[in-house]
């Protein structure tokens, strides 16, 4: 399994928070990075001073955010010369957890967020085909390989990381920010392992090939079809839950 994340994705995740300087906002950004798999299990976080500088907040705010993450079991702090704050990736959630969350989402809200995500993902793939570097393509291929060997929550993380890498390859900080935001809002449900992994792996490989070939329209088309397929599967499961 590949570790860490691309420079563009990391830049988006640790970008300044603007006028929002509360500890809750810092904690939410770090939770997203951990649950999206952008920060690897046991990875050391930057120092409190470095995080404060990157987010544009005070060290007190960062310290409060880290306390919240420790309470959630997502970060552990070690003392001493080799100490610091280290990521603890969440374990597999109970099988009923995602069903309960999906029941709480209305079909209209699911479609609305899905439409937004479809537009962002398609645009990111198109721009990635026009702007990606050889290093970006290599990361997309590695992300596709990760999906082929992933199971359970690992499958969901691999799906989400692939699409974050596509957004990063688009070389658009705003698009990457939108991808991160929508992944935190929808990604945990959209990329549930609701079917065999082989079709998703093949779709990722085709999207990557289109991006590598600089075929922007094909990259957009394949990505939109991939996302629509996931949305359709999720809508079917949503309906089954409501009628069961």
Coordinates of N, CA and C in Angstrom, one line a residue:
X1 N 0.9 -1.2 0.0 CA 0.0 0.0 0.0 C 0.9 1.2 0.0
X2 N 0.5 2.1 -0.8 CA 1.3 3.4 -1.0 C 1.1 4.3 0.2
X3 N 2.1 5.0 0.6 CA 2.0 5.8 1.8 C 1.9 7.3 1.4
X4 N 1.2 8.1 2.3 CA 1.2 9.6 2.1 C 0.3 10.0 0.9
X5 N 0.5 11.2 0.4 CA -0.3 11.7 -0.6 C 0.5 12.6 -1.5
X6 N 0.0 13.0 -2.7 CA 0.7 13.8 -3.6 C 0.8 15.2 -3.0
X7 N 1.8 16.0 -3.5 CA 2.0 17.3 -3.0 C 0.8 18.2 -3.1
X8 N 0.1 18.1 -4.3 CA -1.1 19.0 -4.5 C -2.2 18.6 -3.5
X9 N -2.4 17.3 -3.3 CA -3.4 16.9 -2.3 C -3.1 17.4 -0.9
X10 N -1.8 17.3 -0.5 CA -1.3 17.7 0.8 C -1.5 19.2 0.9
X11 N -1.2 20.0 -0.1 CA -1.3 21.4 -0.1 C -2.8 21.8 0.1
X12 N -3.7 21.1 -0.5 CA -5.1 21.4 -0.3 C -5.6 21.1 1.1
X13 N -5.1 19.9 1.6 CA -5.5 19.5 2.9 C -5.0 20.5 4.0
X14 N -3.8 21.0 3.8 CA -3.2 21.8 4.9 C -3.2 23.3 4.5
X15 N -4.1 23.7 3.6 CA -4.2 25.1 3.2 C -4.8 25.9 4.3
X16 N -4.5 27.2 4.3 CA -5.1 28.1 5.4 C -6.6 28.0 5.4
X17 N -7.2 28.2 6.6 CA -8.6 28.1 6.8 C -9.3 29.4 6.6
X18 N -8.7 30.4 6.1 CA -9.3 31.7 5.9 C -9.8 32.3 7.2
X19 N -11.0 32.8 7.2 CA -11.6 33.4 8.4 C -12.0 32.4 9.5
X20 N -12.1 31.1 9.1 CA -12.5 30.1 10.1 C -11.3 29.6 10.8
X21 N -11.2 30.1 12.1 CA -10.0 29.7 12.8 C -10.3 28.9 14.1
X22 N -11.5 28.3 14.1 CA -11.9 27.5 15.3 C -11.2 26.2 15.4
X23 N -11.0 25.7 16.5 CA -10.4 24.3 16.7 C -11.2 23.3 16.0
X24 N -12.5 23.5 15.9 CA -13.4 22.5 15.3 C -13.1 22.4 13.8
X25 N -12.8 23.5 13.2 CA -12.4 23.5 11.7 C -11.1 22.8 11.5
X26 N -10.1 23.0 12.3 CA -8.8 22.4 12.2 C -9.0 20.9 12.4
X27 N -9.8 20.5 13.4 CA -10.0 19.1 13.7 C -10.7 18.4 12.5
X28 N -11.7 19.1 12.0 CA -12.5 18.5 10.8 C -11.6 18.3 9.6
X29 N -10.7 19.2 9.4 CA -9.7 19.1 8.2 C -8.8 17.8 8.5
X30 N -8.3 17.7 9.7 CA -7.5 16.6 10.0 C -8.2 15.2 10.0
X31 N -9.5 15.3 10.5 CA -10.3 14.0 10.4 C -10.5 13.6 9.0
X32 N -10.8 14.6 8.1 CA -10.9 14.3 6.7 C -9.7 13.6 6.1
X33 N -8.5 14.2 6.5 CA -7.3 13.7 5.9 C -7.0 12.2 6.4
X34 N -7.4 11.9 7.6 CA -7.2 10.6 8.2 C -8.2 9.6 7.6
X35 N -9.5 10.0 7.6 CA -10.5 9.0 7.1 C -10.5 8.8 5.6
X36 N -10.0 9.8 4.9 CA -9.8 9.7 3.5 C -8.6 8.9 3.1
X37 N -7.8 8.6 4.1 CA -6.6 7.8 3.8 C -5.4 8.6 3.3
X38 N -5.5 10.0 3.4 CA -4.5 10.8 2.9 C -3.3 10.9 3.9
X39 N -3.6 10.6 5.2 CA -2.5 10.5 6.2 C -2.5 9.1 6.6
X40 N -1.4 8.4 6.5 CA -1.3 7.0 6.7 C -1.2 6.7 8.2
X41 N -1.7 5.5 8.5 CA -1.6 5.0 9.9 C -0.2 5.1 10.4
X42 N 0.0 5.6 11.6 CA 1.3 5.8 12.3 C 2.1 6.9 11.7
X43 N 1.6 7.7 10.7 CA 2.3 8.8 10.2 C 2.4 9.9 11.2
X44 N 3.5 10.6 11.3 CA 3.7 11.7 12.3 C 3.2 12.9 11.7
X45 N 2.3 13.6 12.4 CA 1.8 14.9 12.0 C 2.9 16.0 12.1
X46 N 2.8 17.1 11.3 CA 3.7 18.2 11.6 C 3.6 18.7 13.0
X47 N 4.6 19.4 13.5 CA 4.5 20.0 14.8 C 3.3 20.9 15.0
X48 N 3.0 21.2 16.2 CA 1.9 22.2 16.4 C 2.2 23.5 15.8
X49 N 3.4 24.0 15.9 CA 3.8 25.3 15.3 C 3.7 25.2 13.8
X50 N 4.1 24.1 13.2 CA 4.0 24.0 11.7 C 2.5 23.9 11.3
X51 N 1.7 23.2 12.0 CA 0.3 23.1 11.6 C -0.4 24.4 11.8
X52 N 0.0 25.2 12.8 CA -0.6 26.5 13.0 C -0.3 27.4 11.9
X53 N 1.0 27.4 11.4 CA 1.4 28.2 10.3 C 0.7 27.8 9.0
X54 N 0.6 26.5 8.8 CA -0.1 26.1 7.5 C -1.6 26.4 7.5
X55 N -2.3 26.2 8.7 CA -3.7 26.5 8.7 C -4.0 28.0 8.9
X56 N -3.0 28.8 9.3 CA -3.2 30.2 9.6 C -3.9 30.4 10.9
X57 N -3.7 29.6 11.9 CA -4.3 29.7 13.2 C -3.3 29.8 14.3
X58 N -3.7 29.9 15.5 CA -2.8 29.9 16.7 C -2.4 28.5 17.1
X59 N -1.3 28.4 17.8 CA -0.9 27.0 18.3 C -1.9 26.5 19.3
X60 N -2.5 27.4 20.1 CA -3.6 27.1 21.0 C -4.7 26.4 20.3
X61 N -5.1 26.9 19.2 CA -6.2 26.4 18.4 C -5.8 25.0 17.9
X62 N -4.6 24.8 17.4 CA -4.2 23.5 17.0 C -4.1 22.5 18.1
X63 N -3.7 23.0 19.3 CA -3.6 22.1 20.4 C -5.0 21.6 20.8
X64 N -6.0 22.5 20.8 CA -7.4 22.1 21.1 C -7.9 21.1 20.1
X65 N -7.5 21.3 18.8 CA -8.0 20.3 17.8 C -7.4 19.0 18.0
X66 N -6.1 18.9 18.4 CA -5.4 17.6 18.6 C -6.0 16.9 19.8
X67 N -6.5 17.7 20.8 CA -7.1 17.0 22.0 C -8.4 16.3 21.5
X68 N -9.2 17.0 20.6 CA -10.4 16.4 20.1 C -10.1 15.1 19.3
X69 N -9.0 15.2 18.5 CA -8.7 14.0 17.7 C -8.2 12.8 18.6
X70 N -7.5 13.2 19.7 CA -7.1 12.1 20.7 C -8.3 11.5 21.3
X71 N -9.3 12.3 21.6 CA -10.6 11.8 22.2 C -11.3 10.9 21.3
X72 N -11.2 11.1 20.0 CA -11.8 10.3 19.0 C -11.0 9.0 18.6
X73 N -9.8 9.0 19.2 CA -8.9 7.8 18.9 C -8.2 7.9 17.6
X74 N -8.1 9.1 17.0 CA -7.5 9.2 15.7 C -6.1 9.7 15.7
X75 N -5.7 10.1 16.9 CA -4.3 10.6 17.0 C -3.8 10.2 18.4
X76 N -2.5 9.8 18.5 CA -1.9 9.5 19.8 C -0.7 10.4 19.9
X77 N -0.4 10.9 21.1 CA 0.7 11.8 21.3 C 1.8 11.0 22.2
X78 N 3.0 11.1 21.7 CA 4.1 10.4 22.4 C 5.1 11.5 22.9
X79 N 5.6 11.2 24.0 CA 6.6 12.2 24.6 C 8.0 11.8 24.3
X80 N 8.9 12.6 24.6 CA 10.3 12.3 24.5 C 10.9 12.8 23.2
X81 N 12.2 12.5 22.9 CA 12.9 13.0 21.8 C 12.3 12.6 20.5
X82 N 11.7 11.4 20.4 CA 11.1 10.9 19.1 C 9.6 11.0 19.2
X83 N 9.1 11.9 20.1 CA 7.7 12.1 20.3 C 7.0 13.0 19.3
X84 N 5.7 13.2 19.5 CA 4.9 14.0 18.6 C 3.5 13.4 18.5
X85 N 2.8 13.9 17.5 CA 1.4 13.4 17.3 C 1.4 12.4 16.1
X86 N 0.8 11.3 16.3 CA 0.9 10.2 15.3 C -0.6 9.8 14.9
X87 N -0.8 9.5 13.7 CA -2.1 9.1 13.2 C -2.4 7.7 13.6
X88 N -3.7 7.5 14.0 CA -4.2 6.1 14.3 C -5.4 6.0 13.3
X89 N -5.2 5.2 12.2 CA -6.3 5.1 11.3 C -7.5 4.3 11.9
X90 N -8.7 4.8 11.6 CA -9.9 4.1 12.2 C -10.0 2.7 11.7
X91 N -10.5 1.9 12.6 CA -10.8 0.5 12.3 C -12.0 0.3 11.4
X92 N -12.3 -0.9 11.0 CA -13.5 -1.1 10.2 C -14.7 -0.8 11.0
X93 N -15.6 0.1 10.4 CA -16.8 0.4 11.2 C -17.8 -0.7 11.3
X94 N -18.7 -0.8 12.3 CA -19.7 -1.8 12.3 C -20.5 -1.9 11.0
X95 N -20.9 -3.1 10.6 CA -21.6 -3.2 9.4 C -22.9 -2.4 9.3
X96 N -23.5 -2.1 10.4 CA -24.8 -1.4 10.4 C -24.5 0.1 10.4
X97 N -23.3 0.6 10.6 CA -23.1 2.0 10.7 C -23.4 2.8 9.5
X98 N -22.9 2.3 8.3 CA -23.2 3.0 7.1 C -24.6 2.9 6.7
X99 N -25.3 1.8 7.0 CA -26.7 1.6 6.7 C -27.5 2.7 7.5
X100 N -27.2 2.9 8.8 CA -27.9 3.9 9.6 C -27.6 5.3 9.0
X101 N -26.4 5.6 8.5 CA -26.1 6.9 8.0 C -26.9 7.1 6.7
X102 N -26.9 6.0 5.8 CA -27.6 6.1 4.5 C -29.1 6.4 4.7
X103 N -29.7 5.7 5.7 CA -31.1 5.9 6.0 C -31.5 7.4 6.3
X104 N -30.5 8.1 6.9 CA -30.7 9.5 7.3 C -30.7 10.4 6.2
X105 N -30.2 10.0 5.0 CA -30.0 10.9 3.9 C -31.2 10.7 2.9
X106 N -31.9 11.8 2.6 CA -33.0 11.7 1.6 C -32.5 11.4 0.2
X107 N -33.3 10.8 -0.6 CA -32.9 10.5 -2.0 C -32.6 11.8 -2.7
X108 N -33.4 12.8 -2.5 CA -33.2 14.1 -3.2 C -31.9 14.7 -2.8
X109 N -31.5 14.6 -1.5 CA -30.2 15.2 -1.1 C -29.1 14.3 -1.7
X110 N -29.3 13.0 -1.7 CA -28.3 12.1 -2.3 C -28.0 12.5 -3.7
X111 N -29.1 12.7 -4.5 CA -29.0 13.1 -5.9 C -28.3 14.5 -6.0
X112 N -28.7 15.4 -5.2 CA -28.2 16.7 -5.3 C -26.7 16.8 -5.1
X113 N -26.2 16.1 -4.0 CA -24.8 16.1 -3.7 C -24.1 15.2 -4.8
X114 N -24.8 14.2 -5.3 CA -24.2 13.4 -6.3 C -24.0 14.2 -7.6
X115 N -25.0 15.0 -8.0 CA -24.8 15.9 -9.2 C -23.6 16.8 -9.0
X116 N -23.5 17.4 -7.8 CA -22.4 18.3 -7.6 C -21.0 17.5 -7.7
X117 N -21.0 16.3 -7.1 CA -19.8 15.6 -7.2 C -19.5 15.1 -8.6
X118 N -20.5 14.8 -9.4 CA -20.3 14.3 -10.8 C -19.7 15.5 -11.6
X119 N -20.1 16.7 -11.4 CA -19.6 17.8 -12.1 C -18.1 18.1 -11.7
X120 N -17.8 18.0 -10.4 CA -16.4 18.2 -10.0 C -15.5 17.1 -10.5
X121 N -15.9 15.8 -10.3 CA -15.1 14.7 -10.7 C -14.8 14.7 -12.2
X122 N -15.9 15.0 -13.0 CA -15.7 15.0 -14.5 C -14.7 16.2 -14.9
X123 N -14.9 17.3 -14.3 CA -14.0 18.5 -14.6 C -12.6 18.2 -14.2
X124 N -12.4 17.5 -13.1 CA -11.0 17.2 -12.6 C -10.4 16.2 -13.6
X125 N -11.1 15.2 -14.0 CA -10.5 14.3 -15.0 C -10.1 14.9 -16.3
X126 N -11.0 15.8 -16.8 CA -10.7 16.5 -18.0 C -9.4 17.3 -17.9
X127 N -9.3 18.1 -16.8 CA -8.1 18.9 -16.6 C -6.9 18.1 -16.4
X128 N -7.1 17.0 -15.7 CA -5.9 16.1 -15.4 C -5.3 15.6 -16.7
X129 N -6.2 15.3 -17.7 CA -5.7 14.8 -19.0 C -4.9 15.9 -19.7
X130 N -5.3 17.1 -19.4 CA -4.6 18.3 -20.1 C -3.3 18.7 -19.4
X131 N -3.2 18.4 -18.1 CA -2.2 19.1 -17.3 C -1.3 18.1 -16.5
X132 N -1.6 16.8 -16.4 CA -0.9 15.9 -15.5 C 0.5 15.7 -15.9
X133 N 1.3 15.4 -14.9 CA 2.7 15.1 -15.2 C 2.9 13.6 -15.2
X134 N 4.1 13.1 -15.6 CA 4.4 11.6 -15.5 C 4.3 11.1 -14.1
X135 N 4.6 11.9 -13.1 CA 4.5 11.5 -11.7 C 3.1 11.4 -11.3
X136 N 2.2 12.3 -11.8 CA 0.8 12.1 -11.5 C 0.2 10.8 -12.1
X137 N 0.6 10.5 -13.3 CA 0.2 9.2 -13.9 C 0.6 8.0 -13.1
X138 N 1.9 8.1 -12.6 CA 2.4 7.0 -11.8 C 1.6 6.8 -10.6
X139 N 1.2 7.9 -9.9 CA 0.4 7.8 -8.7 C -1.0 7.3 -9.0
X140 N -1.6 7.6 -10.1 CA -2.9 7.1 -10.5 C -2.8 5.6 -10.7
X141 N -1.7 5.1 -11.3 CA -1.6 3.7 -11.5 C -1.4 3.0 -10.2
X142 N -0.6 3.6 -9.3 CA -0.5 3.0 -8.0 C -1.8 2.9 -7.2
X143 N -2.6 4.0 -7.4 CA -3.9 4.0 -6.7 C -4.8 3.0 -7.2
X144 N -4.7 2.7 -8.6 CA -5.5 1.6 -9.2 C -5.1 0.3 -8.7
X145 N -3.8 0.1 -8.5 CA -3.2 -1.2 -8.0 C -3.7 -1.4 -6.5
X146 N -3.7 -0.3 -5.8 CA -4.2 -0.4 -4.4 C -5.7 -0.9 -4.3
X147 N -6.5 -0.4 -5.2 CA -7.9 -0.8 -5.2 C -8.0 -2.3 -5.5
X148 N -7.2 -2.9 -6.3 CA -7.2 -4.3 -6.7 C -6.9 -5.2 -5.5
X149 N -6.2 -4.7 -4.5 CA -5.9 -5.6 -3.4 C -6.6 -5.2 -2.1
X150 N -7.5 -4.2 -2.2 CA -8.2 -3.7 -1.0 C -9.5 -4.4 -0.7
X151 N -9.9 -4.4 0.6 CA -11.1 -5.0 1.0 C -11.7 -4.1 2.1
X152 N -13.1 -4.2 2.2 CA -13.8 -3.5 3.2 C -13.5 -2.0 3.2
X153 N -13.1 -1.4 4.4 CA -12.8 0.0 4.5 C -11.6 0.4 3.6
X154 N -10.7 -0.6 3.4 CA -9.6 -0.3 2.5 C -10.0 0.0 1.1
X155 N -11.1 -0.7 0.6 CA -11.6 -0.5 -0.7 C -12.1 1.0 -0.8
X156 N -12.9 1.4 0.2 CA -13.4 2.7 0.2 C -12.3 3.8 0.2
X157 N -11.3 3.6 1.0 CA -10.2 4.5 1.0 C -9.5 4.6 -0.3
X158 N -9.3 3.4 -0.9 CA -8.6 3.3 -2.2 C -9.3 4.1 -3.3
X159 N -10.7 3.9 -3.3 CA -11.5 4.6 -4.2 C -11.4 6.1 -4.0
X160 N -11.5 6.5 -2.8 CA -11.5 8.0 -2.5 C -10.1 8.6 -2.8
X161 N -9.1 7.8 -2.5 CA -7.7 8.3 -2.8 C -7.5 8.5 -4.3
X162 N -8.0 7.5 -5.1 CA -7.8 7.6 -6.5 C -8.4 8.9 -7.0
X163 N -9.6 9.2 -6.6 CA -10.3 10.4 -7.1 C -9.6 11.7 -6.6
X164 N -9.1 11.7 -5.4 CA -8.3 12.8 -4.9 C -7.0 13.0 -5.7
X165 N -6.4 11.9 -6.1 CA -5.2 12.0 -7.0 C -5.5 12.6 -8.3
X166 N -6.7 12.2 -8.9 CA -7.2 12.8 -10.2 C -7.3 14.3 -10.0
X167 N -8.0 14.7 -8.9 CA -8.2 16.1 -8.7 C -6.8 16.9 -8.5
X168 N -5.9 16.2 -7.8 CA -4.6 16.8 -7.6 C -3.8 17.0 -9.0
X169 N -4.0 15.9 -9.8 CA -3.4 16.0 -11.2 C -4.0 17.1 -12.1
X170 N -5.2 17.6 -11.7 CA -5.8 18.6 -12.5 C -5.0 20.0 -12.3
X171 N -4.2 20.0 -11.3 CA -3.4 21.2 -11.0 C -4.3 22.5 -10.7
X172 N -5.4 22.2 -10.0 CA -6.3 23.3 -9.7 C -6.6 23.2 -8.2
X173 N -6.0 24.1 -7.4 CA -6.3 24.0 -5.9 C -7.8 24.1 -5.5
X174 N -8.5 24.9 -6.3 CA -10.0 25.0 -5.9 C -10.7 23.7 -6.2
X175 N -10.4 23.0 -7.3 CA -11.0 21.7 -7.6 C -10.6 20.7 -6.6
X176 N -9.3 20.7 -6.1 CA -8.9 19.8 -5.1 C -9.6 20.0 -3.8
X177 N -9.8 21.3 -3.5 CA -10.5 21.6 -2.2 C -12.0 21.1 -2.3
X178 N -12.6 21.3 -3.5 CA -14.0 20.8 -3.7 C -14.0 19.3 -3.6
X179 N -13.0 18.6 -4.1 CA -13.0 17.1 -4.1 C -12.9 16.7 -2.6
X180 N -12.0 17.3 -1.9 CA -11.8 17.0 -0.4 C -13.1 17.2 0.3
X181 N -13.8 18.4 0.1 CA -15.0 18.7 0.7 C -16.1 17.7 0.4
X182 N -16.3 17.3 -0.9 CA -17.3 16.4 -1.3 C -17.0 15.0 -0.8
X183 N -15.7 14.6 -0.8 CA -15.4 13.3 -0.3 C -15.8 13.2 1.2
X184 N -15.6 14.2 2.0 CA -16.0 14.1 3.4 C -17.5 14.1 3.5
X185 N -18.2 14.7 2.6 CA -19.7 14.8 2.7 C -20.3 13.5 2.2
X186 N -19.7 12.9 1.1 CA -20.4 11.8 0.4 C -19.6 10.6 0.2
X187 N -18.2 10.8 0.1 CA -17.4 9.7 -0.3 C -17.5 8.4 0.5
X188 N -17.7 8.6 1.8 CA -17.8 7.4 2.6 C -18.9 6.5 2.2
X189 N -20.0 7.1 1.7 CA -21.1 6.3 1.2 C -21.0 5.9 -0.2
X190 N -20.6 6.9 -1.1 CA -20.5 6.7 -2.5 C -19.6 5.5 -2.9
X191 N -18.5 5.4 -2.2 CA -17.5 4.3 -2.6 C -17.6 3.1 -1.6
X192 N -18.7 2.8 -1.1 CA -18.9 1.6 -0.3 C -18.7 0.4 -1.2
X193 N -18.1 -0.7 -0.7 CA -17.9 -1.9 -1.6 C -19.2 -2.6 -1.8
X194 N -20.0 -2.1 -2.6 CA -21.4 -2.7 -2.8 C -21.4 -3.7 -3.9
X195 N -20.3 -4.0 -4.6 CA -20.2 -5.0 -5.6 C -18.8 -5.5 -5.8
X196 N -18.5 -6.3 -6.7 CA -17.1 -6.8 -6.9 C -16.2 -5.7 -7.3
X197 N -14.9 -5.9 -6.9 CA -13.9 -4.8 -7.1 C -13.4 -4.8 -8.5
X198 N -13.5 -5.9 -9.3 CA -12.9 -5.9 -10.6 C -13.4 -4.8 -11.6
X199 N -14.8 -4.6 -11.6 CA -15.2 -3.5 -12.5 C -14.6 -2.2 -12.2
X200 N -14.6 -1.8 -10.9 CA -14.0 -0.5 -10.5 C -12.5 -0.4 -10.9
X201 N -11.8 -1.5 -10.7 CA -10.4 -1.5 -11.1 C -10.2 -1.3 -12.6
X202 N -11.1 -1.9 -13.4 CA -11.0 -1.8 -14.8 C -11.4 -0.3 -15.2
X203 N -12.4 0.2 -14.5 CA -12.7 1.6 -14.8 C -11.6 2.6 -14.4
X204 N -11.0 2.4 -13.3 CA -9.9 3.2 -12.9 C -8.7 3.1 -13.9
X205 N -8.5 1.9 -14.4 CA -7.4 1.7 -15.3 C -7.7 2.5 -16.6
X206 N -9.0 2.4 -17.1 CA -9.4 3.1 -18.3 C -9.3 4.6 -18.1
X207 N -9.7 5.1 -17.0 CA -9.6 6.6 -16.7 C -8.2 7.0 -16.7
X208 N -7.3 6.2 -16.1 CA -5.9 6.6 -16.0 C -5.3 6.5 -17.4
X209 N -5.7 5.6 -18.2 CA -5.1 5.5 -19.6 C -5.6 6.7 -20.4
X210 N -6.8 7.1 -20.2 CA -7.3 8.3 -21.0 C -6.5 9.6 -20.5
X211 N -6.3 9.7 -19.2 CA -5.5 10.8 -18.7 C -4.1 10.8 -19.3
X212 N -3.5 9.6 -19.2 CA -2.1 9.5 -19.7 C -2.0 9.8 -21.2
X213 N -3.1 9.5 -22.0 CA -3.1 9.7 -23.4 C -3.5 11.2 -23.7
X214 N -3.8 12.0 -22.7 CA -4.2 13.4 -22.9 C -5.5 13.5 -23.6
X215 N -6.4 12.5 -23.5 CA -7.7 12.5 -24.1 C -8.7 13.0 -23.1
X216 N -8.8 14.3 -23.0 CA -9.6 15.0 -22.0 C -11.1 14.6 -22.0
X217 N -11.7 14.6 -23.2 CA -13.1 14.3 -23.3 C -13.4 12.8 -22.9
X218 N -12.5 11.9 -23.3 CA -12.7 10.5 -22.9 C -12.5 10.4 -21.3
X219 N -11.5 11.0 -20.8 CA -11.3 11.0 -19.4 C -12.5 11.5 -18.6
X220 N -13.1 12.6 -19.1 CA -14.3 13.1 -18.4 C -15.5 12.1 -18.6
X221 N -15.7 11.6 -19.8 CA -16.8 10.6 -20.0 C -16.7 9.4 -19.1
X222 N -15.5 8.8 -19.1 CA -15.3 7.6 -18.3 C -15.5 7.9 -16.8
X223 N -15.0 9.0 -16.4 CA -15.2 9.4 -14.9 C -16.6 9.6 -14.6
X224 N -17.3 10.3 -15.4 CA -18.8 10.5 -15.2 C -19.5 9.2 -15.2
X225 N -19.2 8.3 -16.1 CA -19.9 7.0 -16.1 C -19.5 6.2 -14.8
X226 N -18.3 6.3 -14.4 CA -17.9 5.6 -13.2 C -18.6 6.1 -11.9
X227 N -18.7 7.4 -11.8 CA -19.5 8.0 -10.7 C -21.0 7.8 -10.8
X228 N -21.5 7.8 -12.0 CA -23.0 7.6 -12.1 C -23.3 6.1 -11.8
X229 N -22.4 5.2 -12.1 CA -22.6 3.8 -11.7 C -22.6 3.6 -10.2
X230 N -21.7 4.3 -9.5 CA -21.7 4.3 -8.1 C -22.9 4.9 -7.5
X231 N -23.4 6.0 -8.0 CA -24.6 6.7 -7.5 C -25.8 5.8 -7.7
X232 N -25.9 5.1 -8.9 CA -27.0 4.3 -9.1 C -27.1 3.1 -8.1
X233 N -25.9 2.5 -7.9 CA -25.8 1.4 -6.9 C -26.2 1.9 -5.5
X234 N -25.8 3.1 -5.1 CA -26.1 3.6 -3.8 C -27.6 3.9 -3.7
X235 N -28.2 4.5 -4.8 CA -29.6 4.8 -4.8 C -30.4 3.5 -4.6
X236 N -30.0 2.4 -5.3 CA -30.7 1.1 -5.2 C -30.7 0.6 -3.7
X237 N -29.5 0.7 -3.1 CA -29.3 0.3 -1.7 C -30.2 1.1 -0.8
X238 N -30.2 2.4 -1.0 CA -31.0 3.4 -0.3 C -32.5 3.0 -0.3
X239 N -33.0 2.7 -1.5 CA -34.4 2.3 -1.7 C -34.6 1.0 -0.9
X240 N -33.7 0.0 -1.0 CA -33.9 -1.3 -0.3 C -34.0 -1.1 1.2
X241 N -33.1 -0.2 1.7 CA -33.1 0.1 3.1 C -34.5 0.7 3.6
X242 N -35.0 1.6 2.8 CA -36.3 2.2 3.2 C -37.5 1.3 3.1
X243 N -37.4 0.3 2.2 CA -38.5 -0.6 2.0 C -38.4 -1.9 2.8
X244 N -37.3 -2.1 3.4 CA -37.1 -3.4 4.1 C -37.6 -3.3 5.6

